[in-house]
Amino acid sequence: MLIKELSRHECNSVVEAAHVARLACCKEGRPYIVPVTYAYTGNCLYCFSMPGQKIDWMRANPHVCLQVDEFSGERRWKSVLVFGRYQELSHEGRWQREYMHAWSLLESRPNWWEPGGLKPAPQGVVAASPHIFFSVDIEEMTGRAAFEGEA
């Protein structure tokens, strides 16, 4: 098996083709990682969540990393790391247009709300949904790929 670095164009292709990533955030030196559904456009990833630990942690420290993988066999894979900055989008004011854009991009995917909207314990019904849309503004993207071959 050989490993190679991916170009920015190749990284973009992996991120564009997928829709689930692992989001890593950190607070007070402790890492936390969770799956998220995303939509990729321009230099930004849009995501959805209900309030909880990841939102609290990203509000405290907006520097995040996402990992996106593509597997095409046991010894053939691509993995991309996206480093960026969390930005919460409000449905009012300055971020309203981007909030609506994020919602329109995400809702075009089947079950787009599941990783961010489902909790491990039963949730009570509330009058208004406290859902949160956010973006990750991409600062850097790197990747590697493994493939069969001879050295």
PDB file of C-alpha atoms in Angstrom:
ATOM      1  CA  MET A   1       0.000   0.000   0.000  1.00  0.00           C
ATOM      2  CA  LEU A   2       1.216   3.516  -0.801  1.00  0.00           C
ATOM      3  CA  ILE A   3       0.163   6.776   0.848  1.00  0.00           C
ATOM      4  CA  LYS A   4       0.131  10.100  -0.987  1.00  0.00           C
ATOM      5  CA  GLU A   5      -0.734  13.687  -0.085  1.00  0.00           C
ATOM      6  CA  LEU A   6      -3.896  15.035  -1.699  1.00  0.00           C
ATOM      7  CA  SER A   7      -3.943  18.363  -3.524  1.00  0.00           C
ATOM      8  CA  ARG A   8      -6.466  21.011  -2.485  1.00  0.00           C
ATOM      9  CA  HIS A   9      -8.533  20.091  -5.557  1.00  0.00           C
ATOM     10  CA  GLU A  10      -8.535  16.408  -4.529  1.00  0.00           C
ATOM     11  CA  CYS A  11      -9.480  17.361  -0.952  1.00  0.00           C
ATOM     12  CA  ASN A  12     -12.362  19.460  -2.299  1.00  0.00           C
ATOM     13  CA  SER A  13     -13.605  16.474  -4.323  1.00  0.00           C
ATOM     14  CA  VAL A  14     -13.672  14.216  -1.242  1.00  0.00           C
ATOM     15  CA  VAL A  15     -15.502  16.820   0.849  1.00  0.00           C
ATOM     16  CA  GLU A  16     -17.989  17.589  -1.961  1.00  0.00           C
ATOM     17  CA  ALA A  17     -18.852  13.902  -2.435  1.00  0.00           C
ATOM     18  CA  ALA A  18     -19.548  13.145   1.225  1.00  0.00           C
ATOM     19  CA  HIS A  19     -22.179  14.464   3.617  1.00  0.00           C
ATOM     20  CA  VAL A  20     -21.090  13.147   7.031  1.00  0.00           C
ATOM     21  CA  ALA A  21     -17.960  14.251   8.876  1.00  0.00           C
ATOM     22  CA  ARG A  22     -16.497  13.850  12.335  1.00  0.00           C
ATOM     23  CA  LEU A  23     -16.418  17.241  14.053  1.00  0.00           C
ATOM     24  CA  ALA A  24     -13.732  17.793  16.691  1.00  0.00           C
ATOM     25  CA  CYS A  25     -13.787  20.647  19.154  1.00  0.00           C
ATOM     26  CA  CYS A  26     -11.807  21.342  22.298  1.00  0.00           C
ATOM     27  CA  LYS A  27     -12.470  23.073  25.613  1.00  0.00           C
ATOM     28  CA  GLU A  28     -10.018  23.493  28.462  1.00  0.00           C
ATOM     29  CA  GLY A  29      -7.616  21.031  26.845  1.00  0.00           C
ATOM     30  CA  ARG A  30     -10.238  18.254  26.445  1.00  0.00           C
ATOM     31  CA  PRO A  31     -11.162  17.038  22.952  1.00  0.00           C
ATOM     32  CA  TYR A  32     -14.682  16.058  21.888  1.00  0.00           C
ATOM     33  CA  ILE A  33     -15.642  14.475  18.562  1.00  0.00           C
ATOM     34  CA  VAL A  34     -19.090  13.770  17.082  1.00  0.00           C
ATOM     35  CA  PRO A  35     -20.585  12.944  13.676  1.00  0.00           C
ATOM     36  CA  VAL A  36     -22.318  15.779  11.818  1.00  0.00           C
ATOM     37  CA  THR A  37     -24.135  16.090   8.521  1.00  0.00           C
ATOM     38  CA  TYR A  38     -22.876  18.993   6.430  1.00  0.00           C
ATOM     39  CA  ALA A  39     -23.325  20.823   3.159  1.00  0.00           C
ATOM     40  CA  TYR A  40     -20.223  22.174   1.425  1.00  0.00           C
ATOM     41  CA  THR A  41     -20.236  25.348  -0.615  1.00  0.00           C
ATOM     42  CA  GLY A  42     -17.549  27.884  -1.416  1.00  0.00           C
ATOM     43  CA  ASN A  43     -15.087  27.950   1.462  1.00  0.00           C
ATOM     44  CA  CYS A  44     -17.613  26.903   4.066  1.00  0.00           C
ATOM     45  CA  LEU A  45     -19.332  23.882   5.605  1.00  0.00           C
ATOM     46  CA  TYR A  46     -22.878  24.292   6.924  1.00  0.00           C
ATOM     47  CA  CYS A  47     -24.115  22.123   9.791  1.00  0.00           C
ATOM     48  CA  PHE A  48     -27.119  21.699  12.082  1.00  0.00           C
ATOM     49  CA  SER A  49     -27.381  20.850  15.770  1.00  0.00           C
ATOM     50  CA  MET A  50     -29.599  21.022  18.783  1.00  0.00           C
ATOM     51  CA  PRO A  51     -28.133  22.768  21.841  1.00  0.00           C
ATOM     52  CA  GLY A  52     -25.674  20.630  23.746  1.00  0.00           C
ATOM     53  CA  GLN A  53     -22.044  19.962  24.508  1.00  0.00           C
ATOM     54  CA  LYS A  54     -20.592  20.560  21.045  1.00  0.00           C
ATOM     55  CA  ILE A  55     -22.369  23.909  20.700  1.00  0.00           C
ATOM     56  CA  ASP A  56     -21.288  24.974  24.201  1.00  0.00           C
ATOM     57  CA  TRP A  57     -17.703  23.978  23.477  1.00  0.00           C
ATOM     58  CA  MET A  58     -17.579  25.667  20.054  1.00  0.00           C
ATOM     59  CA  ARG A  59     -19.000  28.856  21.548  1.00  0.00           C
ATOM     60  CA  ALA A  60     -16.151  28.768  24.096  1.00  0.00           C
ATOM     61  CA  ASN A  61     -13.487  27.865  21.501  1.00  0.00           C
ATOM     62  CA  PRO A  62     -14.471  28.398  17.844  1.00  0.00           C
ATOM     63  CA  HIS A  63     -11.436  26.559  16.406  1.00  0.00           C
ATOM     64  CA  VAL A  64     -12.641  23.206  15.041  1.00  0.00           C
ATOM     65  CA  CYS A  65     -11.498  20.361  12.834  1.00  0.00           C
ATOM     66  CA  LEU A  66     -13.584  18.004  10.709  1.00  0.00           C
ATOM     67  CA  GLN A  67     -12.517  14.682   9.237  1.00  0.00           C
ATOM     68  CA  VAL A  68     -14.127  13.414   6.037  1.00  0.00           C
ATOM     69  CA  ASP A  69     -13.330   9.902   4.784  1.00  0.00           C
ATOM     70  CA  GLU A  70     -13.924   8.015   1.563  1.00  0.00           C
ATOM     71  CA  PHE A  71     -13.401   4.252   1.468  1.00  0.00           C
ATOM     72  CA  SER A  72     -13.267   2.246  -1.751  1.00  0.00           C
ATOM     73  CA  GLY A  73     -11.694  -0.908  -0.335  1.00  0.00           C
ATOM     74  CA  GLU A  74      -9.664  -2.172   2.567  1.00  0.00           C
ATOM     75  CA  ARG A  75      -6.460  -0.703   1.188  1.00  0.00           C
ATOM     76  CA  ARG A  76      -7.956   2.180  -0.805  1.00  0.00           C
ATOM     77  CA  TRP A  77      -9.132   5.240   1.088  1.00  0.00           C
ATOM     78  CA  LYS A  78      -8.949   9.015   1.232  1.00  0.00           C
ATOM     79  CA  SER A  79      -9.070  11.104   4.389  1.00  0.00           C
ATOM     80  CA  VAL A  80      -9.374  14.888   4.546  1.00  0.00           C
ATOM     81  CA  LEU A  81      -8.954  17.181   7.540  1.00  0.00           C
ATOM     82  CA  VAL A  82     -10.736  20.526   7.432  1.00  0.00           C
ATOM     83  CA  PHE A  83      -9.513  23.132   9.900  1.00  0.00           C
ATOM     84  CA  GLY A  84     -11.769  26.094  10.443  1.00  0.00           C
ATOM     85  CA  ARG A  85     -13.713  28.437  12.630  1.00  0.00           C
ATOM     86  CA  TYR A  86     -17.216  27.944  14.047  1.00  0.00           C
ATOM     87  CA  GLN A  87     -19.785  30.645  13.339  1.00  0.00           C
ATOM     88  CA  GLU A  88     -23.298  30.341  14.730  1.00  0.00           C
ATOM     89  CA  LEU A  89     -25.964  31.538  12.307  1.00  0.00           C
ATOM     90  CA  SER A  90     -28.993  33.405  13.595  1.00  0.00           C
ATOM     91  CA  HIS A  91     -32.401  33.330  11.911  1.00  0.00           C
ATOM     92  CA  GLU A  92     -32.579  37.091  12.485  1.00  0.00           C
ATOM     93  CA  GLY A  93     -30.330  40.032  11.738  1.00  0.00           C
ATOM     94  CA  ARG A  94     -26.873  39.869  10.208  1.00  0.00           C
ATOM     95  CA  TRP A  95     -26.762  36.080   9.666  1.00  0.00           C
ATOM     96  CA  GLN A  96     -30.370  35.561   8.490  1.00  0.00           C
ATOM     97  CA  ARG A  97     -29.562  35.129   4.779  1.00  0.00           C
ATOM     98  CA  GLU A  98     -26.762  32.646   5.510  1.00  0.00           C
ATOM     99  CA  TYR A  99     -28.996  30.797   8.009  1.00  0.00           C
ATOM    100  CA  MET A 100     -31.648  30.330   5.312  1.00  0.00           C
ATOM    101  CA  HIS A 101     -28.996  29.304   2.773  1.00  0.00           C
ATOM    102  CA  ALA A 102     -27.624  26.672   5.193  1.00  0.00           C
ATOM    103  CA  TRP A 103     -31.123  25.330   5.818  1.00  0.00           C
ATOM    104  CA  SER A 104     -31.905  25.109   2.088  1.00  0.00           C
ATOM    105  CA  LEU A 105     -28.647  23.257   1.341  1.00  0.00           C
ATOM    106  CA  LEU A 106     -28.989  20.808   4.228  1.00  0.00           C
ATOM    107  CA  GLU A 107     -32.669  20.008   3.778  1.00  0.00           C
ATOM    108  CA  SER A 108     -31.967  18.697   0.266  1.00  0.00           C
ATOM    109  CA  ARG A 109     -30.183  15.696   1.849  1.00  0.00           C
ATOM    110  CA  PRO A 110     -32.127  12.705   3.204  1.00  0.00           C
ATOM    111  CA  ASN A 111     -32.193  12.566   7.015  1.00  0.00           C
ATOM    112  CA  TRP A 112     -29.996  15.676   7.196  1.00  0.00           C
ATOM    113  CA  TRP A 113     -31.093  16.478  10.740  1.00  0.00           C
ATOM    114  CA  GLU A 114     -30.404  13.104  12.377  1.00  0.00           C
ATOM    115  CA  PRO A 115     -26.875  13.394  13.819  1.00  0.00           C
ATOM    116  CA  GLY A 116     -27.530  16.886  15.157  1.00  0.00           C
ATOM    117  CA  GLY A 117     -31.156  16.419  16.151  1.00  0.00           C
ATOM    118  CA  LEU A 118     -31.336  13.040  17.841  1.00  0.00           C
ATOM    119  CA  LYS A 119     -30.272  12.559  21.430  1.00  0.00           C
ATOM    120  CA  PRO A 120     -29.562   9.256  23.254  1.00  0.00           C
ATOM    121  CA  ALA A 121     -32.379   9.879  25.766  1.00  0.00           C
ATOM    122  CA  PRO A 122     -36.073  10.669  25.148  1.00  0.00           C
ATOM    123  CA  GLN A 123     -36.679  14.369  24.603  1.00  0.00           C
ATOM    124  CA  GLY A 124     -39.754  16.301  25.615  1.00  0.00           C
ATOM    125  CA  VAL A 125     -41.828  18.130  23.052  1.00  0.00           C
ATOM    126  CA  VAL A 126     -41.323  21.888  23.055  1.00  0.00           C
ATOM    127  CA  ALA A 127     -43.380  24.633  21.430  1.00  0.00           C
ATOM    128  CA  ALA A 128     -40.452  25.958  19.384  1.00  0.00           C
ATOM    129  CA  SER A 129     -37.437  24.022  18.156  1.00  0.00           C
ATOM    130  CA  PRO A 130     -34.145  25.320  19.593  1.00  0.00           C
ATOM    131  CA  HIS A 131     -32.234  24.106  16.516  1.00  0.00           C
ATOM    132  CA  ILE A 132     -28.980  25.795  15.591  1.00  0.00           C
ATOM    133  CA  PHE A 133     -27.431  26.207  12.178  1.00  0.00           C
ATOM    134  CA  PHE A 134     -23.742  27.010  12.025  1.00  0.00           C
ATOM    135  CA  SER A 135     -20.950  27.339   9.527  1.00  0.00           C
ATOM    136  CA  VAL A 136     -17.335  26.321   9.628  1.00  0.00           C
ATOM    137  CA  ASP A 137     -15.284  28.809   7.663  1.00  0.00           C
ATOM    138  CA  ILE A 138     -12.435  26.795   6.178  1.00  0.00           C
ATOM    139  CA  GLU A 139      -8.932  27.999   7.018  1.00  0.00           C
ATOM    140  CA  GLU A 140      -6.973  24.950   5.844  1.00  0.00           C
ATOM    141  CA  MET A 141      -7.646  21.587   4.220  1.00  0.00           C
ATOM    142  CA  THR A 142      -5.218  18.672   4.006  1.00  0.00           C
ATOM    143  CA  GLY A 143      -5.609  15.067   2.985  1.00  0.00           C
ATOM    144  CA  ARG A 144      -4.017  11.740   2.276  1.00  0.00           C
ATOM    145  CA  ALA A 145      -4.920   8.764   0.154  1.00  0.00           C
ATOM    146  CA  ALA A 146      -3.912   5.098   0.277  1.00  0.00           C
ATOM    147  CA  PHE A 147      -3.806   2.886  -2.777  1.00  0.00           C
ATOM    148  CA  GLU A 148      -2.357  -0.402  -3.962  1.00  0.00           C
ATOM    149  CA  GLY A 149       0.988  -0.108  -5.654  1.00  0.00           C
ATOM    150  CA  GLU A 150       4.670  -0.792  -5.589  1.00  0.00           C
ATOM    151  CA  ALA A 151       7.238   1.521  -4.060  1.00  0.00           C
TER     152      ALA A 151
END
